[in-house]
């Protein structure tokens, strides 16, 4: 066997594969997207490119991956094979791993010391927004699972920021499956400033020697009579709702053609009528919600099983019985046909769908023939995952569930630490079968998986390819797809096959086409809509952004404008400007939802009581009066109460960019100390504590923050006034100038 020879790669450690070297050489010339099926060594390509850049350039390499387990996997791989220094092993400080568990201070220190950093993208985005370190000397940015680089995902911001900030940028994007939609693939390429696409498939001549045989089997499954009867009832309920919608003059699909596309088209009609204030449209919206719930119930019965359906019916029943439940839920659970279905489901004592027992027998047969096998079963829903764990465990098969972090109802998610530990136990053979949701589709480092079972077919070509890629990596493997006859399973099987073929064809076309000119490095956009205002004030005003807001476009736009951003967890509001202004940002939809479903007035009042200048921004061009079925006078009364009674400034903005530019102007005006910088506004009520803060904040150079620091230290206004300048300046955060100003004003004669 031949091995890769490079001064910064351990000798005789990485197998020399011609296609990997060819791709790496191309990737060193321009920003490149690498599309390789799982198991063909994308990480090895990244290692070769990283070693080459570290050898020829000063600086560091930054490797991004969407999840902590995947970040840790890359770190282990690079530590195993990369030398960093010519001929000698790396120091521990040469490697750094940044996730949400690493404090900002630790990240800033580790960044300065490391040569290669592995991180989740949101963490790096937050640090760039806050200016904790620069990407100027990053010689290579590796973006794993790059098909995520759409919309407002952190990859999009980071790619643009890197290409602007780095002295000599080079970006390597990697994925097993960018998708079959050419427009979406092009969007990813544009967002990552890709100049070249390199791809290989398993049939390529230079790849074929490294491919292990994968046997793909489709197993037909037939629904039992009980579930067929349940589906008949559910479809009858759907038909009655569609009939009512038809009577309201909406174009409705046929009950047996109730796809998500058809439901979305129906919803578009309803929203159009809502905008015209048609009262029937609000009734239609509730009926549409019932159809959505019923369609989901049908899908569960067809593809998941009786246990998943029972649990869903129970949740609907609880929602319908709750005072906070929607009208759609209440009406649905009161329907006699629905009640009869719930009663019938109560009599199901075990899983009726054959899929669960088929999975049990497939796993049992595989382990009997090959006791050291590793098997992954993929299922879309957590309820199904738990059913399968129970089914296999009762048969004496050791298995564990592998789900995401979020906890729902009584079902607890797995933390990233627990996910990593579970994968380690699986890899080491402590249990043989992993039952996973979609969280297990990306980046699992389990090279010895011998069988993958799809509990249901999935329509997404990306998910299908990722699931299949979990086997056949270091030996032959088997893929089994369970398909319930006459259901969406059959449709999804053929949809995913068609999309996979289209994806391969499309990517091949992009790869073989002449390479486009390298994408120009993005420039920092100017605030074109506010240019006449922005040009009058100094650049870089300070804005504190709540750390939960960093996923929004607003924070990115503020960074582009040059604002000095500090990230904190704010008790009130989303953005703070100085110590006088707090800004709560709500989209039109969120504003109306909070008004109806949560305590809007309490939220706004708490912010208004905290600062002299509270601001509410309502973002979006949607009509406030058309979003929810609320009388216009009630909305007008809400706006009047917020502005007049609470003294909150109300600003409407078009979109996130517009919001950011308004915040920027607010911060510039506040920083310039124009207008009523230190004049206290009138407030209807203050606590004693607030009055004390209010009085002290009027002293020169003292804002609310400094006032609180002084009061907490001295305990009263009198003690502060009586204190000497040295005592005042000794308080952390109070400078000598401020201390002298307080002391002097308190003793100066009034004339």
XYZ file of C-alpha atoms in Angstrom:
751
model
C 0.000 0.000 0.000
C 1.270 3.488 -0.864
C 0.938 6.337 1.637
C 0.651 10.107 1.345
C 4.059 11.720 1.731
C 4.066 15.232 3.197
C 6.289 16.952 5.799
C 3.273 17.737 8.010
C 1.501 14.357 7.733
C 2.663 11.376 9.777
C 4.535 8.955 7.568
C 2.736 5.793 6.461
C -0.524 6.912 8.059
C -2.838 8.108 5.254
C -3.454 5.751 2.334
C -2.612 7.369 -0.980
C -5.748 7.544 -3.081
C -5.362 9.124 -6.485
C -8.767 10.817 -6.473
C -8.151 12.398 -3.053
C -4.803 13.862 -4.170
C -6.337 15.121 -7.406
C -9.159 16.847 -5.527
C -6.742 18.315 -2.949
C -4.494 19.787 -5.659
C -7.503 21.425 -7.306
C -8.733 22.730 -3.938
C -5.398 24.495 -3.352
C -5.993 26.686 -6.416
C -9.388 28.247 -5.579
C -12.391 28.110 -3.267
C -13.709 24.599 -3.919
C -16.756 22.516 -3.088
C -15.915 18.820 -2.705
C -18.804 16.382 -3.172
C -17.897 12.844 -2.096
C -20.184 10.026 -0.933
C -19.799 9.226 2.752
C -16.880 6.867 3.318
C -14.702 8.128 0.467
C -12.597 10.331 2.729
C -13.666 13.981 2.632
C -11.789 14.535 5.901
C -8.613 13.064 4.395
C -8.881 15.592 1.547
C -9.285 18.378 4.105
C -6.228 17.118 6.003
C -4.050 17.139 2.867
C -5.182 20.660 1.924
C -4.705 21.884 5.523
C -1.198 20.418 5.730
C -0.265 22.090 2.446
C -1.552 25.505 3.548
C 0.112 25.287 6.967
C 3.388 24.337 5.277
C 3.314 27.191 2.759
C 1.569 29.927 4.774
C 1.903 31.497 8.164
C -1.304 31.542 10.149
C -3.859 28.949 11.087
C -6.589 26.665 9.767
C -10.219 26.882 10.884
C -12.432 23.780 10.519
C -16.187 24.252 10.936
C -18.796 21.522 11.464
C -22.464 21.875 12.444
C -22.487 19.678 15.570
C -20.218 19.100 18.544
C -19.851 15.336 17.861
C -18.717 16.116 14.313
C -16.316 18.806 15.562
C -14.791 16.296 17.974
C -14.510 13.724 15.180
C -12.500 16.130 13.023
C -10.292 17.034 15.989
C -9.497 13.353 16.652
C -8.679 12.751 12.978
C -6.362 15.736 12.617
C -4.608 15.025 15.937
C -3.950 11.481 14.772
C -2.387 12.340 11.413
C -1.216 15.983 11.376
C 2.257 17.020 12.569
C 1.886 20.861 12.446
C 5.707 21.232 12.685
C 8.064 19.723 10.145
C 9.025 16.241 11.352
C 7.785 16.548 14.922
C 4.532 15.974 16.721
C 2.257 18.890 17.622
C 1.835 20.464 21.042
C -1.548 20.247 22.710
C -1.910 24.034 22.364
C -1.617 23.720 18.566
C -5.179 22.343 18.525
C -8.235 24.136 19.877
C -11.893 23.118 19.950
C -14.587 25.774 20.345
C -18.197 24.911 21.143
C -20.887 26.592 23.199
C -19.333 24.996 26.297
C -16.123 27.031 25.899
C -16.193 30.467 27.541
C -15.441 33.546 25.378
C -12.321 34.314 27.433
C -10.984 30.778 26.961
C -11.682 30.961 23.220
C -9.814 34.242 22.832
C -6.747 32.829 24.632
C -6.814 29.512 22.770
C -7.198 31.245 19.402
C -3.944 33.156 19.836
C -2.047 29.966 20.727
C -3.471 27.443 18.234
C -2.505 26.588 14.665
C -5.723 24.743 13.868
C -9.131 25.389 15.387
C -12.214 23.139 15.237
C -15.546 24.782 15.982
C -19.271 24.972 15.481
C -20.109 27.914 13.194
C -22.380 29.830 15.576
C -19.576 30.151 18.140
C -17.152 31.598 15.582
C -19.866 33.900 14.256
C -20.541 35.252 17.772
C -16.829 35.836 18.354
C -16.443 37.645 15.031
C -19.480 39.829 15.761
C -18.058 40.691 19.192
C -14.565 41.308 17.787
C -12.867 38.813 20.107
C -10.322 37.838 17.439
C -9.706 38.264 13.721
C -9.806 35.802 10.819
C -7.142 37.828 9.017
C -4.435 35.165 9.322
C -6.656 32.130 8.649
C -4.957 30.415 5.704
C -7.749 27.868 5.158
C -11.410 27.731 6.145
C -12.917 24.230 5.971
C -16.736 24.105 5.895
C -18.111 20.608 6.524
C -21.717 19.648 5.647
C -21.669 22.747 3.451
C -25.152 22.086 2.026
C -26.381 23.915 5.145
C -25.028 27.219 3.789
C -28.414 28.661 2.849
C -30.653 31.355 4.283
C -29.299 32.849 7.489
C -27.239 29.840 8.631
C -23.951 30.935 10.244
C -21.892 29.476 7.366
C -23.206 32.188 5.041
C -22.062 35.056 7.265
C -18.713 33.439 8.063
C -17.818 32.748 4.433
C -18.442 36.369 3.496
C -16.648 37.702 6.562
C -13.657 35.401 6.002
C -13.244 36.311 2.329
C -13.298 39.985 3.346
C -11.076 39.796 6.437
C -8.416 37.207 5.517
C -5.138 38.302 3.943
C -4.981 35.261 1.644
C -8.321 33.418 1.908
C -8.934 29.864 0.709
C -12.178 28.012 1.434
C -12.771 24.265 1.200
C -16.430 23.213 1.382
C -17.358 19.538 1.815
C -20.567 17.534 1.596
C -21.792 14.081 0.672
C -25.028 15.431 -0.786
C -25.596 19.084 -1.731
C -29.111 18.356 -3.043
C -30.775 17.740 -6.381
C -32.163 21.231 -6.980
C -29.642 23.061 -9.220
C -30.829 26.435 -7.935
C -30.222 25.408 -4.306
C -26.775 24.016 -5.137
C -25.917 27.250 -6.930
C -27.141 29.202 -3.893
C -24.733 27.246 -1.683
C -21.890 27.929 -4.132
C -22.711 31.643 -4.240
C -23.007 31.914 -0.450
C -19.609 30.247 0.037
C -17.935 32.101 -2.880
C -17.109 28.793 -4.586
C -15.061 28.936 -7.786
C -14.697 25.198 -8.506
C -16.647 22.011 -7.825
C -14.878 18.653 -7.464
C -17.013 15.522 -7.265
C -16.666 11.767 -7.489
C -19.249 9.008 -7.480
C -18.814 5.334 -6.693
C -18.695 4.350 -10.389
C -15.783 6.655 -11.271
C -12.704 4.785 -12.429
C -10.358 6.265 -9.802
C -12.862 5.598 -7.000
C -14.006 2.072 -7.855
C -11.022 0.264 -6.247
C -11.963 1.675 -2.836
C -15.688 0.921 -2.926
C -17.144 -1.945 -0.933
C -20.256 -3.685 -2.136
C -23.553 -2.413 -0.776
C -26.660 -4.515 -1.156
C -29.824 -2.386 -1.215
C -33.070 -4.224 -0.447
C -36.616 -2.876 -0.471
C -39.009 -4.795 1.776
C -42.729 -4.467 1.038
C -44.908 -4.127 4.144
C -48.715 -4.433 4.269
C -50.967 -2.589 6.703
C -53.082 -4.652 9.134
C -56.870 -4.247 9.084
C -56.985 -2.207 12.306
C -54.712 0.500 10.919
C -56.511 0.465 7.576
C -59.765 1.108 9.442
C -58.161 3.965 11.409
C -56.966 5.539 8.165
C -60.482 5.327 6.706
C -61.812 7.267 9.717
C -59.067 9.881 9.471
C -59.630 10.369 5.753
C -63.346 10.752 6.400
C -62.551 13.533 8.860
C -60.314 15.174 6.258
C -63.015 14.905 3.604
C -65.590 16.640 5.809
C -63.171 19.554 6.460
C -62.357 19.901 2.782
C -66.080 19.916 1.975
C -66.609 22.817 4.399
C -63.725 24.695 2.800
C -65.222 24.112 -0.647
C -68.529 25.610 0.581
C -66.560 28.706 1.593
C -65.494 28.980 -2.077
C -61.926 27.740 -1.717
C -60.306 25.482 -4.315
C -59.551 22.303 -2.409
C -57.553 19.179 -3.353
C -59.070 15.726 -3.464
C -58.841 13.916 -0.093
C -56.526 11.234 -1.532
C -54.236 13.939 -3.010
C -53.692 15.853 0.219
C -49.962 16.498 -0.134
C -48.074 19.254 1.669
C -47.830 21.074 -1.648
C -51.623 21.014 -1.977
C -52.096 22.161 1.631
C -49.641 25.022 1.124
C -51.508 26.115 -1.999
C -54.762 26.049 -0.017
C -53.159 28.106 2.752
C -52.014 30.699 0.199
C -55.655 31.162 -0.860
C -56.716 31.556 2.776
C -54.008 34.127 3.559
C -54.991 36.124 0.481
C -58.604 36.277 1.693
C -57.455 37.191 5.237
C -55.635 40.199 3.794
C -58.924 41.369 2.286
C -60.632 41.093 5.729
C -62.898 38.254 4.586
C -64.460 36.854 7.815
C -64.811 33.386 6.286
C -61.053 33.220 5.798
C -60.449 33.003 9.554
C -62.803 30.011 9.791
C -60.975 28.502 6.822
C -57.605 28.963 8.564
C -58.833 26.906 11.518
C -60.184 24.182 9.198
C -56.843 24.154 7.389
C -55.107 23.593 10.734
C -57.385 20.583 11.337
C -56.471 19.174 7.916
C -52.783 19.517 8.748
C -53.220 17.599 12.016
C -55.283 14.892 10.333
C -52.809 14.488 7.484
C -50.035 13.964 10.023
C -52.148 11.354 11.813
C -52.682 9.503 8.515
C -48.931 9.565 7.833
C -48.201 8.127 11.292
C -50.719 5.321 10.812
C -49.338 4.455 7.367
C -45.593 4.650 7.956
C -44.907 4.599 11.716
C -47.406 2.388 13.479
C -50.166 2.163 16.047
C -48.061 3.279 19.044
C -46.958 6.481 17.329
C -50.565 7.170 16.279
C -51.891 6.538 19.814
C -49.376 8.942 21.333
C -50.246 11.616 18.784
C -53.977 11.209 19.418
C -53.286 11.544 23.142
C -51.393 14.805 22.562
C -54.229 16.162 20.426
C -56.684 15.201 23.171
C -54.623 17.023 25.794
C -54.371 20.090 23.576
C -58.107 20.076 22.902
C -58.894 19.776 26.614
C -56.565 22.638 27.550
C -57.915 26.159 27.924
C -54.911 27.323 25.883
C -55.615 24.831 23.086
C -56.424 26.038 19.587
C -59.944 26.120 18.194
C -58.881 23.543 15.610
C -57.843 21.072 18.324
C -60.968 21.651 20.400
C -63.282 21.151 17.413
C -61.400 18.090 16.207
C -61.391 16.196 19.523
C -65.104 16.922 19.931
C -65.962 15.256 16.601
C -67.863 11.953 17.217
C -65.861 10.136 14.514
C -62.629 11.236 16.138
C -63.848 10.095 19.551
C -64.688 6.660 18.164
C -61.165 6.397 16.725
C -59.632 7.265 20.105
C -61.770 4.579 21.773
C -60.669 2.003 19.186
C -57.011 2.967 19.627
C -57.301 2.466 23.388
C -57.891 -1.240 22.690
C -54.580 -1.685 20.845
C -52.348 -3.457 23.365
C -49.214 -3.856 21.220
C -47.659 -2.432 18.086
C -49.865 -3.375 15.118
C -47.636 -2.202 12.264
C -45.490 -5.074 10.891
C -42.444 -2.818 10.511
C -41.382 -3.101 14.158
C -41.340 -6.909 14.090
C -39.582 -6.897 10.685
C -36.819 -4.682 12.124
C -36.483 -7.054 15.083
C -36.098 -10.079 12.794
C -33.647 -8.310 10.460
C -31.431 -7.300 13.382
C -31.686 -10.727 14.994
C -30.733 -12.491 11.721
C -27.786 -10.160 11.073
C -26.382 -10.645 14.581
C -26.896 -14.412 14.412
C -24.908 -14.603 11.172
C -22.331 -11.952 12.151
C -22.239 -11.441 15.949
C -19.792 -8.511 15.756
C -21.970 -6.518 13.366
C -22.946 -2.905 13.982
C -26.438 -1.931 12.852
C -28.130 1.464 12.592
C -31.905 1.806 12.323
C -33.111 5.230 11.146
C -36.605 6.450 12.030
C -38.051 9.928 11.550
C -39.960 10.268 14.830
C -38.817 9.884 18.418
C -41.941 7.948 19.364
C -40.981 5.337 16.772
C -37.393 5.288 18.043
C -38.626 4.473 21.555
C -41.012 1.797 20.223
C -38.113 0.141 18.385
C -35.848 0.307 21.451
C -38.587 -1.390 23.496
C -39.194 -4.014 20.780
C -35.527 -4.929 20.372
C -34.779 -4.836 24.094
C -37.671 -7.195 24.837
C -36.089 -9.620 22.324
C -32.776 -9.502 24.194
C -31.002 -7.275 21.654
C -28.825 -4.586 23.222
C -29.565 -1.225 21.655
C -29.698 2.486 22.454
C -31.633 5.431 21.096
C -29.809 8.345 19.481
C -31.871 11.555 19.351
C -31.341 15.315 19.401
C -30.869 17.588 22.384
C -34.351 19.072 22.688
C -36.680 17.588 25.296
C -40.345 17.259 24.396
C -43.168 16.513 26.810
C -41.888 13.791 29.139
C -39.329 12.552 26.596
C -35.805 13.793 27.339
C -33.324 14.590 24.604
C -29.638 13.674 24.630
C -27.036 16.330 25.341
C -24.074 16.534 22.980
C -21.914 14.950 25.682
C -24.369 12.033 25.906
C -24.441 11.713 22.113
C -20.650 11.472 21.946
C -20.588 8.897 24.769
C -23.285 6.837 23.053
C -21.329 6.785 19.773
C -18.190 5.733 21.650
C -20.029 2.797 23.277
C -21.477 1.802 19.904
C -18.073 2.001 18.226
C -16.511 -0.126 20.965
C -19.211 -2.778 20.737
C -20.949 -2.279 24.096
C -24.197 -2.533 22.154
C -24.802 -3.660 18.585
C -27.745 -1.609 17.369
C -28.229 2.167 17.321
C -31.781 3.494 16.816
C -31.427 7.048 15.490
C -33.479 9.982 14.278
C -32.135 12.359 11.615
C -29.531 13.642 14.097
C -27.570 10.467 13.270
C -27.524 11.119 9.527
C -24.609 13.568 9.486
C -21.059 12.867 10.518
C -21.295 9.604 12.448
C -17.803 8.206 12.877
C -18.795 4.512 12.797
C -16.708 2.909 10.034
C -17.661 -0.693 10.813
C -21.440 -0.432 10.383
C -22.593 -3.510 8.497
C -26.314 -2.821 8.104
C -28.513 0.247 7.832
C -32.296 -0.049 8.092
C -34.630 2.716 6.927
C -37.800 2.393 9.003
C -39.447 4.522 6.322
C -38.433 5.907 2.937
C -37.459 9.592 2.972
C -38.121 11.973 0.061
C -34.965 14.024 0.646
C -32.049 12.901 -1.518
C -29.657 14.484 1.015
C -31.023 12.462 3.930
C -31.231 9.287 1.851
C -27.595 9.531 0.734
C -26.412 10.324 4.246
C -28.298 7.342 5.688
C -26.914 4.991 3.047
C -23.415 6.315 3.641
C -23.408 4.915 7.153
C -22.565 1.439 5.780
C -20.131 -0.078 3.278
C -17.309 2.175 4.462
C -14.686 -0.427 5.386
C -16.399 -3.607 4.202
C -19.512 -4.818 2.409
C -22.782 -3.569 3.819
C -26.527 -4.041 3.564
C -29.180 -1.337 3.277
C -32.809 -2.285 3.926
C -35.666 0.128 3.228
C -39.117 -0.733 4.627
C -41.895 0.397 2.290
C -45.571 0.237 3.289
C -47.523 -0.594 0.142
C -50.036 1.946 -1.090
C -48.763 4.760 1.167
C -46.415 7.750 1.058
C -43.546 5.294 1.655
C -43.853 4.147 -1.959
C -44.003 7.703 -3.253
C -40.985 8.794 -1.209
C -38.967 5.775 -2.356
C -39.226 6.777 -5.990
C -38.925 10.517 -5.269
C -35.614 10.063 -3.424
C -34.256 7.745 -6.147
C -35.145 10.276 -8.824
C -33.643 13.159 -6.874
C -30.432 11.236 -6.174
C -29.974 10.612 -9.909
C -30.721 14.268 -10.676
C -28.219 15.397 -8.025
C -25.418 13.225 -9.401
C -26.114 14.440 -12.952
C -26.269 18.081 -11.893
C -23.103 17.999 -9.794
C -21.238 16.115 -12.518
C -22.260 18.869 -14.916
C -20.981 21.568 -12.567
C -17.745 19.676 -12.033
C -17.044 19.110 -15.736
C -17.978 22.638 -16.787
C -15.154 25.176 -17.162
C -14.337 26.618 -13.764
C -15.868 30.065 -13.330
C -13.701 32.991 -12.354
C -13.073 33.021 -8.617
C -15.873 34.710 -6.757
C -14.812 38.220 -5.765
C -14.308 38.744 -2.085
C -17.437 40.370 -0.716
C -17.132 43.972 0.254
C -18.712 45.474 3.313
C -22.038 46.837 2.074
C -22.802 50.449 2.675
C -26.029 51.468 4.345
C -27.505 52.709 1.114
C -30.946 53.512 2.450
C -29.517 55.556 5.318
C -26.366 56.883 3.657
C -27.347 60.521 4.028
C -27.829 60.064 7.800
C -24.980 57.651 8.517
C -22.431 59.920 6.897
C -22.931 62.656 9.502
C -21.832 60.725 12.584
C -18.608 58.946 13.582
C -18.348 55.239 12.710
C -18.470 52.319 15.092
C -21.105 53.090 17.745
C -21.405 50.572 20.589
C -24.451 48.286 20.708
C -25.028 45.448 23.150
C -26.808 42.514 21.483
C -28.606 39.815 23.435
C -26.733 36.581 22.730
C -29.993 34.923 21.663
C -30.279 37.419 18.801
C -27.054 36.463 17.011
C -28.814 34.042 14.693
C -30.768 36.941 13.187
C -29.704 38.955 10.177
C -29.826 42.107 12.362
C -26.578 41.282 14.186
C -24.823 40.484 10.904
C -25.917 43.780 9.340
C -24.774 45.731 12.401
C -21.372 44.075 12.022
C -21.268 45.001 8.318
C -22.080 48.605 9.194
C -19.119 48.685 11.581
C -20.918 48.780 14.919
C -18.901 47.783 17.988
C -20.951 44.802 19.173
C -20.911 43.369 22.679
C -22.739 40.083 23.270
C -24.493 39.627 26.619
C -27.571 37.936 28.010
C -29.906 40.925 28.481
C -32.531 40.729 31.215
C -34.858 42.978 29.234
C -34.975 43.804 25.535
C -32.926 42.502 22.620
C -30.524 45.411 22.087
C -29.050 47.978 24.489
C -27.643 51.337 23.417
C -25.712 52.985 26.231
C -27.487 52.915 29.584
C -30.582 54.830 28.462
C -31.968 52.854 25.524
C -33.310 49.319 25.409
C -34.843 48.008 22.185
C -37.267 45.095 21.933
C -37.482 43.712 18.396
C -40.518 41.765 17.235
C -41.629 40.675 13.806
C -45.232 41.455 12.955
C -46.172 37.802 13.456
C -44.315 37.561 16.777
C -45.883 40.801 18.024
C -49.393 39.518 17.372
C -48.633 36.036 18.736
C -47.219 37.540 21.946
C -50.300 39.727 22.287
C -52.625 36.717 21.993
C -50.672 33.873 23.568
C -48.158 35.486 25.947
C -47.778 38.515 28.217
C -46.926 41.282 25.769
C -47.774 44.102 28.170
C -45.743 42.565 31.005
C -42.746 42.118 28.712
C -42.871 45.674 27.375
C -43.541 47.233 30.822
C -40.547 45.446 32.361
C -38.325 46.927 29.651
C -39.915 50.370 30.014
C -39.310 50.379 33.771
C -35.644 49.480 33.317
C -34.504 52.482 31.230
C -35.480 56.057 30.428
C -35.725 55.464 26.669
C -37.450 52.166 25.819
C -38.019 51.398 22.133
C -40.190 48.767 20.457
C -39.374 47.878 16.849
C -42.042 45.989 14.895
C -40.324 44.463 11.878
C -41.949 43.407 8.623
C -44.281 44.781 5.984
C -47.210 42.492 6.850
C -50.456 44.171 7.852
C -50.794 44.097 11.664
C -54.571 43.888 11.331
C -54.518 40.844 9.034
C -52.146 38.505 10.862
C -54.550 37.235 13.529
C -58.315 37.292 13.853
C -58.340 40.247 16.267
C -60.591 43.307 16.088
C -58.645 46.301 14.725
C -59.670 48.472 17.705
C -58.047 45.968 20.080
C -54.781 46.302 18.153
C -55.060 50.102 18.129
C -55.673 50.059 21.869
C -52.565 47.929 22.380
C -50.414 50.338 20.377
C -51.849 53.311 22.278
C -51.166 51.688 25.650
C -47.564 50.899 24.675
C -46.762 54.377 23.372
C -48.869 56.645 25.618
C -49.288 54.762 28.904
C -45.841 53.123 28.996
C -43.907 55.832 27.154
C -42.328 53.374 24.699
C -41.173 54.702 21.317
C -42.645 52.570 18.513
C -40.757 52.175 15.223
C -41.820 50.125 12.192
C -39.113 48.662 9.936
C -39.286 46.817 6.626
C -36.921 43.943 7.359
C -33.905 42.867 9.420
C -31.508 45.091 7.463
C -33.762 48.090 8.041
C -33.927 47.256 11.758
C -30.131 47.109 11.961
C -29.775 50.467 10.263
C -32.277 52.062 12.639
C -30.337 50.633 15.603
C -27.101 51.962 14.116
C -28.515 55.482 13.801
C -29.916 55.317 17.352
C -26.499 54.295 18.660
C -24.731 57.052 16.726
C -27.120 59.705 18.044
C -26.815 58.426 21.592
C -23.030 58.290 21.346
C -22.870 61.886 20.129
C -24.657 63.038 23.342
C -27.035 65.307 21.448
C -30.418 66.371 22.702
C -31.584 65.321 26.158
C -28.557 63.161 26.958
C -28.832 63.607 30.735
C -32.302 65.074 31.122
C -34.555 62.654 32.951
C -37.871 61.773 31.368
C -41.037 61.853 33.404
C -42.236 58.476 34.590
C -45.550 57.714 36.220
C -44.210 55.417 38.949
C -40.866 54.400 40.416
C -39.837 52.231 43.318
C -37.557 53.695 46.023
C -34.640 51.835 44.472
C -35.446 53.285 41.049
C -35.787 56.811 42.484
C -32.338 56.517 44.057
C -30.820 55.308 40.793
C -32.767 58.012 38.948
C -31.407 60.817 41.148
C -27.780 59.676 41.108
C -27.815 59.075 37.333
C -28.320 62.862 36.884
C -24.814 63.607 38.168
C -22.158 64.410 35.524
C -20.767 61.347 33.702
C -23.013 59.021 35.739
C -25.489 56.778 33.958
C -27.748 54.081 35.347
C -24.994 51.480 35.298
C -22.575 53.619 37.323
C -25.380 54.706 39.648
C -26.175 51.101 40.477
C -22.499 50.282 41.096
C -22.151 53.197 43.533
C -25.413 52.500 45.377
C -24.574 48.827 45.775
C -21.155 49.768 47.198
C -22.136 52.649 49.542
C -25.725 51.660 50.351
C -27.340 55.132 50.184
C -27.243 58.477 48.381
C -26.044 60.232 51.546
C -23.050 57.909 51.859
C -22.132 58.628 48.244
C -22.413 62.399 48.657
C -20.343 62.283 51.875
C -17.607 60.121 50.328
C -14.219 61.496 49.312
C -13.169 61.346 45.624
C -10.645 58.579 46.370
C -13.367 56.428 47.933
C -15.642 56.971 44.956
C -12.893 56.184 42.435
C -12.087 52.967 44.296
C -15.389 51.483 43.104
C -14.740 49.244 40.104
C -16.048 50.970 36.976
C -15.944 54.542 38.408
C -13.046 56.609 37.139
C -11.306 59.538 38.847
C -13.006 62.047 36.536
C -16.493 60.806 37.466
C -15.615 60.617 41.168
C -14.311 64.185 41.177
C -17.414 65.435 39.306
C -19.776 63.848 41.879
C -17.805 65.214 44.822
C -17.530 68.685 43.316
C -21.197 69.053 42.316
C -22.404 67.856 45.739
C -20.417 70.644 47.421
C -20.791 73.502 44.949
C -22.960 76.492 45.991
C -26.223 77.029 44.122
C -26.320 80.421 42.385
